[in-house]
Coordinates of C-alpha atoms in Angstrom, one line a residue:
Chain A
M1 CA -90.0 48.4 32.0
G2 CA -86.7 47.5 30.6
N3 CA -85.9 50.2 28.3
E4 CA -82.5 50.6 29.8
P5 CA -80.0 50.2 27.0
I6 CA -78.0 47.0 27.1
G7 CA -74.3 46.8 26.7
G8 CA -72.4 48.9 24.2
S9 CA -74.8 48.8 21.3
D10 CA -76.4 52.0 22.4
S11 CA -73.2 54.1 22.6
D12 CA -72.1 52.7 19.3
R13 CA -75.3 53.9 17.7
D14 CA -75.0 57.1 19.5
A15 CA -71.5 57.8 18.2
A16 CA -72.5 57.0 14.6
A17 CA -75.5 59.3 14.8
D18 CA -73.4 62.1 16.4
S19 CA -70.8 62.0 13.7
A20 CA -73.4 62.3 11.0
V21 CA -74.9 65.2 12.8
E22 CA -72.3 67.7 13.6
A23 CA -71.2 68.3 10.0
T24 CA -74.5 69.4 8.7
A25 CA -76.6 70.2 11.8
E26 CA -77.3 73.8 10.8
T27 CA -77.6 73.5 7.1
A28 CA -81.3 72.9 6.8
V29 CA -82.7 75.8 8.7
E30 CA -85.3 76.8 6.1
T31 CA -88.8 75.8 6.8
N32 CA -91.7 75.0 4.6
A33 CA -93.2 78.5 5.3
D34 CA -92.9 79.5 1.6
T35 CA -94.1 76.2 0.0
E36 CA -97.7 77.4 -0.3
T37 CA -96.8 80.4 -2.4
D38 CA -94.5 78.4 -4.6
T39 CA -97.0 76.7 -6.9
D40 CA -94.6 76.2 -9.7
T41 CA -92.6 73.7 -7.7
D42 CA -95.8 71.7 -7.0
T43 CA -96.8 71.4 -10.6
D44 CA -93.3 70.6 -11.7
T45 CA -93.1 67.7 -9.3
E46 CA -96.6 66.6 -10.2
T47 CA -95.6 66.1 -13.9
E48 CA -92.3 64.4 -13.1
A49 CA -93.4 62.5 -10.1
E50 CA -92.2 59.2 -11.5
T51 CA -88.7 60.4 -12.2
E52 CA -86.1 62.5 -10.4
T53 CA -87.3 65.8 -9.2
D54 CA -85.8 68.8 -11.0
G55 CA -84.8 70.7 -7.9
G56 CA -88.3 71.0 -6.7
V57 CA -87.4 69.8 -3.3
R58 CA -87.7 71.7 0.0
P59 CA -85.9 71.3 3.3
Y60 CA -88.0 70.2 6.3
T61 CA -87.3 69.7 9.9
V62 CA -89.0 66.9 11.7
R63 CA -88.8 66.4 15.5
L64 CA -89.3 62.9 16.7
E65 CA -89.5 61.2 20.1
L66 CA -87.7 57.8 20.2
V67 CA -87.7 55.1 22.8
D68 CA -84.2 54.5 24.1
E69 CA -83.8 51.1 22.6
P70 CA -81.2 49.7 20.1
G71 CA -82.4 49.9 16.6
E72 CA -85.0 52.6 17.2
L73 CA -83.2 55.3 15.3
L74 CA -82.8 53.2 12.2
R75 CA -86.4 52.1 12.3
A76 CA -87.5 55.7 12.5
L77 CA -85.5 56.8 9.6
S78 CA -86.6 54.2 7.0
P79 CA -90.1 55.7 6.4
I80 CA -88.3 58.9 5.3
S81 CA -86.3 57.3 2.4
D82 CA -89.2 54.9 1.7
N83 CA -91.4 57.9 0.9
G84 CA -88.8 59.7 -1.3
G85 CA -87.2 61.9 1.3
N86 CA -83.5 62.7 1.3
L87 CA -81.9 62.8 4.8
L88 CA -79.7 65.8 5.3
S89 CA -78.8 65.5 9.0
I90 CA -79.9 63.9 12.2
H91 CA -79.5 65.5 15.6
H92 CA -79.9 62.8 18.2
E93 CA -80.2 64.6 21.5
R94 CA -79.1 62.0 23.9
G95 CA -78.9 63.3 27.4
N96 CA -81.9 65.4 26.7
I97 CA -84.9 63.4 27.7
T98 CA -88.5 64.3 27.0
P99 CA -91.0 64.3 29.9
R100 CA -92.1 60.9 28.8
G101 CA -88.6 59.5 29.1
H102 CA -87.9 59.4 25.4
I103 CA -85.1 60.8 23.4
P104 CA -85.8 63.7 21.1
V105 CA -84.3 63.5 17.6
E106 CA -84.3 66.3 15.1
V107 CA -84.1 65.2 11.5
D108 CA -83.5 67.6 8.6
L109 CA -84.5 66.2 5.3
E110 CA -85.5 67.4 1.8
C111 CA -88.3 66.1 -0.3
P112 CA -90.8 67.3 -2.8
P113 CA -93.5 69.2 -0.9
D114 CA -96.2 66.8 -1.9
R115 CA -94.3 63.9 -0.4
F116 CA -93.9 65.5 3.0
D117 CA -97.3 64.5 4.3
D118 CA -96.6 60.9 3.2
I119 CA -93.4 60.9 5.1
V120 CA -95.0 62.2 8.3
E121 CA -97.8 59.6 7.9
G122 CA -95.2 56.9 7.2
L123 CA -93.4 57.8 10.4
R124 CA -96.7 57.7 12.4
D125 CA -97.6 54.3 10.8
A126 CA -94.3 53.0 11.9
G127 CA -95.3 54.0 15.5
V128 CA -92.8 56.9 15.7
N129 CA -94.1 59.8 17.8
V130 CA -93.8 62.9 15.6
I131 CA -93.5 66.0 17.8
Q132 CA -93.1 68.6 15.1
A133 CA -93.2 68.4 11.4
G134 CA -92.3 71.5 9.4
A135 CA -94.0 74.5 10.9
E136 CA -96.6 72.4 12.6
R137 CA -95.9 71.7 16.2
Y138 CA -97.4 68.8 18.0
G139 CA -95.5 69.2 21.3
E140 CA -95.6 66.5 23.9
E141 CA -98.6 64.6 25.1
I142 CA -99.4 64.1 28.7
S143 CA -102.1 62.2 30.4
I144 CA -103.6 63.4 33.6
V145 CA -106.5 62.3 35.8
F146 CA -108.9 64.6 37.6
V147 CA -111.1 63.5 40.4
G148 CA -113.9 65.4 42.1
H149 CA -117.3 67.0 41.4
L150 CA -116.3 67.5 37.9
V151 CA -119.7 68.0 36.3
E152 CA -121.1 70.2 39.0
N153 CA -118.0 72.2 39.0
D154 CA -118.5 73.1 35.3
L155 CA -116.3 70.7 33.4
S156 CA -116.3 72.8 30.2
E157 CA -115.0 75.8 32.1
T158 CA -112.3 73.7 33.6
L159 CA -111.3 72.6 30.2
S160 CA -111.3 76.2 28.9
R161 CA -109.1 77.3 31.7
I162 CA -106.7 74.4 31.0
E163 CA -106.4 75.5 27.4
A164 CA -106.0 79.2 28.3
E165 CA -103.9 79.1 31.4
A166 CA -101.9 76.0 30.9
E167 CA -101.5 76.6 27.2
A168 CA -102.4 73.0 26.6
A169 CA -104.7 71.6 23.9
V170 CA -107.1 69.0 25.1
I171 CA -106.8 66.1 22.7
D172 CA -109.3 63.8 24.3
L173 CA -111.3 63.3 27.5
S174 CA -112.8 60.2 29.1
L175 CA -115.2 60.7 31.9
A176 CA -116.2 58.0 34.4
A177 CA -119.1 58.8 36.7
P178 CA -120.2 55.4 38.1
D179 CA -122.3 57.1 40.8
G180 CA -123.9 59.7 38.6
T181 CA -122.8 63.1 37.5
D182 CA -123.7 64.8 40.8
A183 CA -121.3 62.4 42.7
T184 CA -117.5 62.2 42.6
S185 CA -116.4 61.4 39.1
S186 CA -113.0 61.0 37.3
A187 CA -111.8 62.2 34.0
R188 CA -108.7 61.3 32.1
L189 CA -107.4 64.1 29.8
R190 CA -104.8 63.8 27.1
L191 CA -103.2 67.1 26.6
A192 CA -100.8 68.4 23.9
V193 CA -98.2 70.7 25.4
D194 CA -95.5 72.6 23.6
S195 CA -92.1 70.9 24.0
G196 CA -90.4 72.2 27.1
R197 CA -93.5 73.6 28.6
T198 CA -94.8 70.5 30.4
D199 CA -93.7 71.6 33.9
A200 CA -95.2 75.0 33.6
A201 CA -98.4 73.5 32.2
L202 CA -98.7 71.1 35.1
E203 CA -98.2 73.9 37.6
S204 CA -101.1 75.9 36.0
I205 CA -103.2 72.7 36.1
R206 CA -102.4 72.2 39.8
S207 CA -103.6 75.7 40.6
I208 CA -106.8 75.2 38.5
G209 CA -107.4 72.0 40.5
A210 CA -106.9 73.8 43.8
D211 CA -109.4 76.5 42.8
K212 CA -112.0 74.0 41.8
D213 CA -111.4 71.6 44.7
L214 CA -110.3 68.7 42.4
T215 CA -107.8 66.0 43.1
I216 CA -105.2 65.8 40.3
V217 CA -103.3 62.7 39.5
E218 CA -100.3 63.9 37.5
P219 CA -98.1 61.7 35.4
L220 CA -94.7 60.8 36.7
L221 CA -92.4 62.3 34.2
G222 CA -88.8 61.8 33.3
G223 CA -86.7 58.7 33.2
E224 CA -88.0 55.2 33.2
A225 CA -91.0 55.2 35.5
Chain B
M1 CA -67.0 39.2 59.7
A2 CA -67.9 42.5 61.3
A3 CA -66.9 43.3 64.8
S4 CA -69.1 41.9 67.4
Q5 CA -71.1 44.6 69.1
R6 CA -73.1 44.7 72.3
L7 CA -76.6 45.9 71.6
A8 CA -79.0 47.8 73.9
I9 CA -82.4 47.8 72.3
L10 CA -85.1 50.3 73.1
G11 CA -88.5 49.3 71.9
A12 CA -89.9 45.8 72.0
G13 CA -92.4 46.0 69.1
D14 CA -92.0 43.8 66.0
V15 CA -88.7 45.4 65.0
G16 CA -87.1 45.6 68.5
R17 CA -88.0 41.9 69.2
S18 CA -86.8 40.8 65.8
V19 CA -83.5 42.6 66.2
A20 CA -83.1 40.8 69.6
D21 CA -84.0 37.5 68.1
L22 CA -81.7 37.7 65.1
A23 CA -78.7 39.5 66.7
S24 CA -76.8 36.3 67.6
E25 CA -77.1 35.1 64.0
Y26 CA -75.3 38.2 62.9
G27 CA -72.6 37.8 65.5
H28 CA -73.8 40.4 68.0
E29 CA -74.8 40.2 71.7
V30 CA -77.9 41.8 73.3
V31 CA -77.1 43.3 76.7
A32 CA -80.4 45.1 77.2
I33 CA -83.9 45.4 75.9
A34 CA -86.7 47.7 77.1
D35 CA -90.2 48.5 76.2
S36 CA -92.0 51.6 77.5
T37 CA -92.4 50.3 81.1
T38 CA -89.6 48.0 82.0
A39 CA -86.2 46.6 80.9
T40 CA -84.1 43.5 81.2
V41 CA -80.4 44.2 81.5
D42 CA -77.3 41.9 81.7
P43 CA -73.8 43.0 80.8
D44 CA -73.0 39.4 80.0
G45 CA -75.9 39.1 77.5
I46 CA -79.5 38.7 78.3
D47 CA -81.5 35.6 77.7
V48 CA -83.3 36.8 74.6
A49 CA -85.7 33.9 74.3
D50 CA -86.9 34.3 77.9
A51 CA -87.3 38.1 77.5
L52 CA -89.3 37.7 74.3
D53 CA -91.5 35.0 75.8
R54 CA -92.3 37.3 78.7
K55 CA -93.1 40.2 76.4
L56 CA -95.3 38.0 74.1
G57 CA -97.0 36.4 77.1
G58 CA -98.1 39.8 78.3
E59 CA -95.7 39.9 81.2
E60 CA -93.2 42.6 82.0
I61 CA -90.1 42.3 79.9
G62 CA -87.9 42.6 82.9
D63 CA -87.7 44.0 86.4
A64 CA -85.4 47.0 85.7
D65 CA -86.4 50.6 84.9
P66 CA -86.2 51.4 81.1
T67 CA -83.5 53.9 81.8
A68 CA -81.3 51.2 83.2
V69 CA -80.5 50.4 79.5
F70 CA -78.3 53.5 79.3
E71 CA -76.3 52.5 82.4
T72 CA -75.2 49.2 81.2
D73 CA -72.1 48.5 79.2
Y74 CA -73.2 48.6 75.6
D75 CA -71.7 49.6 72.2
V76 CA -74.8 50.3 70.0
L77 CA -78.2 51.7 71.0
V78 CA -80.9 50.3 68.7
E79 CA -83.7 52.9 68.8
A80 CA -86.8 51.0 67.7
T81 CA -89.5 52.9 69.6
P82 CA -92.6 54.2 67.6
T83 CA -91.9 57.1 65.3
T84 CA -93.2 60.4 66.6
L85 CA -93.5 63.7 64.8
G86 CA -92.5 67.2 65.8
D87 CA -89.8 67.0 68.5
A88 CA -89.4 63.3 67.7
D89 CA -89.3 62.4 71.3
P90 CA -88.6 60.2 73.2
G91 CA -86.6 58.8 70.2
F92 CA -84.4 61.9 69.8
T93 CA -83.6 62.1 73.5
H94 CA -82.6 58.5 73.5
A95 CA -80.2 59.0 70.6
K96 CA -78.8 62.1 72.2
R97 CA -78.1 60.4 75.4
A98 CA -76.3 57.5 73.7
L99 CA -74.2 59.9 71.5
E100 CA -73.3 62.2 74.4
T101 CA -71.9 59.2 76.2
D102 CA -69.9 58.1 73.0
H103 CA -72.0 55.2 71.9
H104 CA -73.2 54.3 68.4
V105 CA -76.9 54.7 67.5
V106 CA -78.8 52.7 65.0
L107 CA -82.3 54.0 64.3
A108 CA -85.4 52.2 63.2
N109 CA -87.4 55.2 64.4
K110 CA -87.9 57.7 61.6
G111 CA -88.7 60.7 63.8
P112 CA -85.2 61.9 64.7
V113 CA -83.8 61.8 61.2
A114 CA -86.9 63.1 59.5
E115 CA -87.6 65.9 62.0
R116 CA -84.3 66.8 63.6
Y117 CA -81.6 65.7 61.2
G118 CA -79.3 68.7 61.7
E119 CA -79.3 68.5 65.5
L120 CA -78.6 64.8 65.4
R121 CA -75.7 65.2 63.0
E122 CA -74.2 67.9 65.3
L123 CA -74.5 65.5 68.3
E124 CA -72.8 62.8 66.2
A125 CA -70.0 65.2 65.2
D126 CA -69.2 65.7 68.9
S127 CA -69.4 62.0 69.7
A128 CA -67.1 59.1 69.3
G129 CA -70.2 57.2 68.2
S130 CA -71.9 57.3 64.8
V131 CA -75.6 57.3 63.7
R132 CA -77.0 55.0 61.1
F133 CA -80.6 54.6 60.0
E134 CA -81.0 52.2 57.0
A135 CA -84.0 50.7 58.6
T136 CA -86.0 54.0 58.5
V137 CA -86.3 53.9 54.7
G138 CA -87.7 50.9 52.8
G139 CA -87.4 48.2 55.4
A140 CA -85.2 45.4 54.1
I141 CA -84.3 47.3 50.9
P142 CA -80.7 48.7 51.0
V143 CA -81.5 52.3 50.1
L144 CA -79.3 54.4 52.2
S145 CA -76.3 52.1 51.9
T146 CA -76.7 52.2 48.1
I147 CA -76.7 56.0 48.1
E148 CA -73.7 55.9 50.4
D149 CA -71.9 53.5 48.0
S150 CA -72.8 55.7 45.0
T151 CA -71.7 58.7 47.1
S152 CA -74.6 60.9 47.9
Q153 CA -73.3 63.8 45.8
A154 CA -73.6 61.7 42.7
V155 CA -77.3 60.9 43.4
T156 CA -79.6 63.5 41.9
A157 CA -83.0 62.2 43.0
V158 CA -84.7 59.2 44.6
R159 CA -88.3 58.3 43.9
G160 CA -90.5 55.4 44.3
V161 CA -93.1 53.6 46.4
L162 CA -92.3 53.4 50.2
N163 CA -95.6 52.6 51.7
G164 CA -96.8 49.1 51.4
T165 CA -100.2 49.7 52.8
A166 CA -101.1 52.4 50.3
N167 CA -99.6 50.3 47.5
F168 CA -101.7 47.3 48.5
I169 CA -104.9 49.3 48.6
L170 CA -104.2 50.8 45.1
T171 CA -103.2 47.4 43.7
R172 CA -106.4 45.8 45.0
M173 CA -108.6 48.7 43.8
A174 CA -107.2 48.4 40.3
A175 CA -107.3 44.6 40.2
E176 CA -110.8 44.1 41.7
G177 CA -112.5 47.3 40.7
L178 CA -113.4 47.8 44.3
D179 CA -113.6 51.1 46.1
Y180 CA -111.2 52.6 48.6
E181 CA -113.3 51.9 51.8
H182 CA -113.9 48.3 50.8
V183 CA -110.3 47.5 50.1
L184 CA -109.1 49.4 53.2
A185 CA -111.4 47.2 55.4
E186 CA -110.0 44.1 53.6
A187 CA -106.4 45.3 54.3
Q188 CA -107.2 45.8 58.0
D189 CA -108.6 42.2 58.1
L190 CA -105.4 40.9 56.6
G191 CA -103.3 42.9 59.0
V192 CA -101.8 44.8 56.1
A193 CA -103.3 48.1 57.3
E194 CA -103.3 49.1 61.0
A195 CA -106.5 49.9 62.9
D196 CA -105.7 53.6 62.4
P197 CA -104.2 53.7 58.9
T198 CA -104.1 57.5 58.7
F199 CA -100.4 58.0 58.3
D200 CA -100.2 55.3 55.6
V201 CA -103.0 56.5 53.4
D202 CA -102.5 60.2 53.8
G203 CA -98.9 60.0 52.7
T204 CA -97.3 61.0 56.0
D205 CA -95.4 57.7 56.4
A206 CA -94.0 57.8 52.9
A207 CA -93.2 61.5 53.2
L208 CA -91.1 60.9 56.3
K209 CA -89.0 58.4 54.4
F210 CA -88.5 60.8 51.5
V211 CA -87.7 63.6 53.9
I212 CA -85.0 61.4 55.3
L213 CA -83.7 60.8 51.8
A214 CA -83.7 64.5 51.0
N215 CA -81.8 65.1 54.2
V216 CA -79.2 62.5 53.1
L217 CA -78.9 64.0 49.6
A218 CA -78.7 67.6 50.8
D219 CA -77.0 66.9 54.2
G220 CA -80.0 68.2 56.1
G221 CA -82.4 71.0 56.0
F222 CA -85.7 69.2 55.6
S223 CA -88.4 68.1 58.0
L224 CA -91.9 66.9 57.4
E225 CA -93.4 70.4 57.1
D226 CA -91.2 71.0 54.0
A227 CA -92.8 68.2 52.1
T228 CA -95.8 68.6 49.7
V229 CA -97.9 65.6 50.7
E230 CA -101.1 64.2 49.2
G231 CA -102.7 60.9 50.1
I232 CA -104.7 58.3 48.3
Q233 CA -108.0 58.7 50.2
N234 CA -109.5 60.8 47.3
V235 CA -108.6 58.3 44.5
P236 CA -111.7 56.5 43.5
G237 CA -111.9 53.2 41.6
S238 CA -113.0 55.1 38.5
A239 CA -109.7 57.0 38.4
L240 CA -107.8 53.7 38.3
D241 CA -110.1 52.4 35.6
L242 CA -109.4 55.4 33.4
A243 CA -105.7 55.1 34.0
A244 CA -105.9 51.4 33.0
E245 CA -107.6 52.3 29.7
D246 CA -104.5 54.2 28.9
G247 CA -102.0 51.5 29.9
R248 CA -101.3 53.2 33.2
T249 CA -102.0 52.8 36.8
I250 CA -101.9 55.0 39.9
R251 CA -99.3 54.7 42.7
L252 CA -98.5 56.7 45.7
I253 CA -95.1 58.0 44.5
G254 CA -92.6 60.0 46.5
E255 CA -89.8 62.1 45.1
A256 CA -86.8 63.4 47.0
T257 CA -84.2 65.8 45.6
R258 CA -82.0 68.5 47.1
D259 CA -84.7 70.9 46.3
G260 CA -87.6 69.3 48.1
V261 CA -89.9 66.4 48.8
R262 CA -93.2 65.6 47.2
V263 CA -95.5 62.6 47.8
G264 CA -98.8 62.0 46.0
P265 CA -100.8 59.7 43.7
R266 CA -99.2 59.7 40.3
L267 CA -99.9 58.1 36.9
V268 CA -97.2 55.5 36.1
P269 CA -97.0 53.0 33.2
E270 CA -98.9 49.9 34.2
N271 CA -96.0 47.6 33.4
G272 CA -93.3 50.1 34.5
A273 CA -90.7 49.3 37.2
L274 CA -92.4 51.6 39.7
A275 CA -95.8 50.0 39.4
V276 CA -95.0 47.3 42.0
T277 CA -97.9 45.3 43.4
G278 CA -99.2 44.4 46.8
T279 CA -97.2 45.6 49.8
R280 CA -93.9 45.6 47.9
N281 CA -91.8 48.7 47.9
I282 CA -89.4 50.1 45.3
V283 CA -86.9 52.9 45.0
Q284 CA -85.4 54.4 41.9
I285 CA -82.1 56.1 42.6
K286 CA -81.1 58.5 39.9
T287 CA -77.4 59.0 39.6
R288 CA -75.4 61.5 37.7
N289 CA -72.9 59.0 36.1
A290 CA -74.6 55.7 36.2
G291 CA -78.2 56.1 35.1
S292 CA -81.0 54.8 37.4
L293 CA -80.8 52.0 39.9
H294 CA -83.9 50.2 41.1
S295 CA -84.2 48.2 44.3
S296 CA -87.4 46.5 45.2
G297 CA -88.3 44.4 48.2
R298 CA -90.2 44.3 51.5
G299 CA -90.5 47.7 53.0
A300 CA -91.9 46.7 56.3
G301 CA -92.1 43.8 58.8
G302 CA -90.2 42.8 61.9
P303 CA -87.5 40.5 60.6
E304 CA -87.2 42.5 57.3
T305 CA -86.6 45.8 59.1
A306 CA -84.3 44.0 61.7
T307 CA -82.0 42.9 58.9
A308 CA -81.5 46.6 57.9
V309 CA -80.8 47.4 61.6
L310 CA -78.3 44.6 61.8
S311 CA -76.5 45.5 58.6
D312 CA -76.1 49.0 60.0
V313 CA -74.6 47.5 63.2
G314 CA -72.2 45.5 61.0
R315 CA -71.0 48.6 59.3
L316 CA -70.1 50.4 62.6
P317 CA -66.5 50.5 63.6
P318 CA -65.5 49.1 67.0
L319 CA -65.6 51.9 69.7

């Protein structure tokens, strides 16, 4: 409730972010794909960790999901500099809304490779949802509730089909079977889905549900539900 | 002050009676009211209190034939007979007869605009009268007039909760940890659910309203059979418990766009705008240029729905 931006603060912030973006948006296209082979860099930064790095920095791209509230962008960026990262560009994709109603933000930064994990951790500690960090994709998370004869209908096969057909990773599952596993039970699944694939994943899940005679309670996506 | 209109009311259920009762407060005159068997008609204005007393006392509402309503001198036909599916009759035929004789029609009956929208609009195009139907969607909540004011082309989607009975049941199940049958029985005792609650709990009633909304957005083309509809009968208490563990709850949510209509139980944030409680309704109107608008209020009830009918009457031009 109430994450509608208030007054002009939002568009001000937006304009500021946009102007920072456009100049450098495409500069940091390199990924961390080659960091593992480049052991020299690692040792260099180890030895000089306390001082300035001698060029042993790498560009990284981090994709975040931000709540549409004033101050969120600033709050999300501070863990980056706090952990020794150097901001290169920010692409604040207003107008583009993730299925959970958040705003995707793409941040290009550079830092010593051994600092990168700290930055991601710092972001997470600050409550920022990290969708993608470097080459690792986390995608979007959705919750979904299944109802029916879940256990009798081979729950593990249902999960395998979700992973295979919906291309979703099951992050966790809670099962509630108050009347025993041979009666109607409910399960809540948290799924990780690649960005932009949520609709397709839900469609596959609907057809799996129809096959197995399960009632599916889907999340209401998009906008402020 | 809007032009005073002479109302002929078809249907003497909660809504029809409330329209008759409140009409004078809104500056209008009732010249006829009919139930399914008889009518009372007076071109100089009927005695509303007498007619309603007779109806509530179990007597005949008048001594005229119901069709006498159409023969009197009236401006606006208020169609408040029960909603029917398929051919939407007798509601559709009533509206047709009024339009063909150049009268306005205000519907509280969802059937004609959910099932035969295109035909109704054609009849309207050939008539001096207009059709309005605010009362068919969301009771007292100004949904259609808000869309009209935003201009329907600028509205991309409408979604929300438009069935109070289903919402009451889900709210009680989540709050009390009770099962569906138990809460349904309680709702029937309280008069929140009807003796036959089928259309409320299977999603049909909500679907009709979202079909009407899709017709308004797309200027027709939808009927109930185009909607994907799922009810709440299969949602057990355990599903609501699991949702609550995750900060969510389950609501019977409808969505209308120009591409279609969908109604079904959905996970929504527990403290989100759409998670209204009890019999309350809410709509979220998504606009192209102005973000989302939310309106919430009472989605059913005689006086509530009558206010929507009477604000439609107030928007009609003099004939």
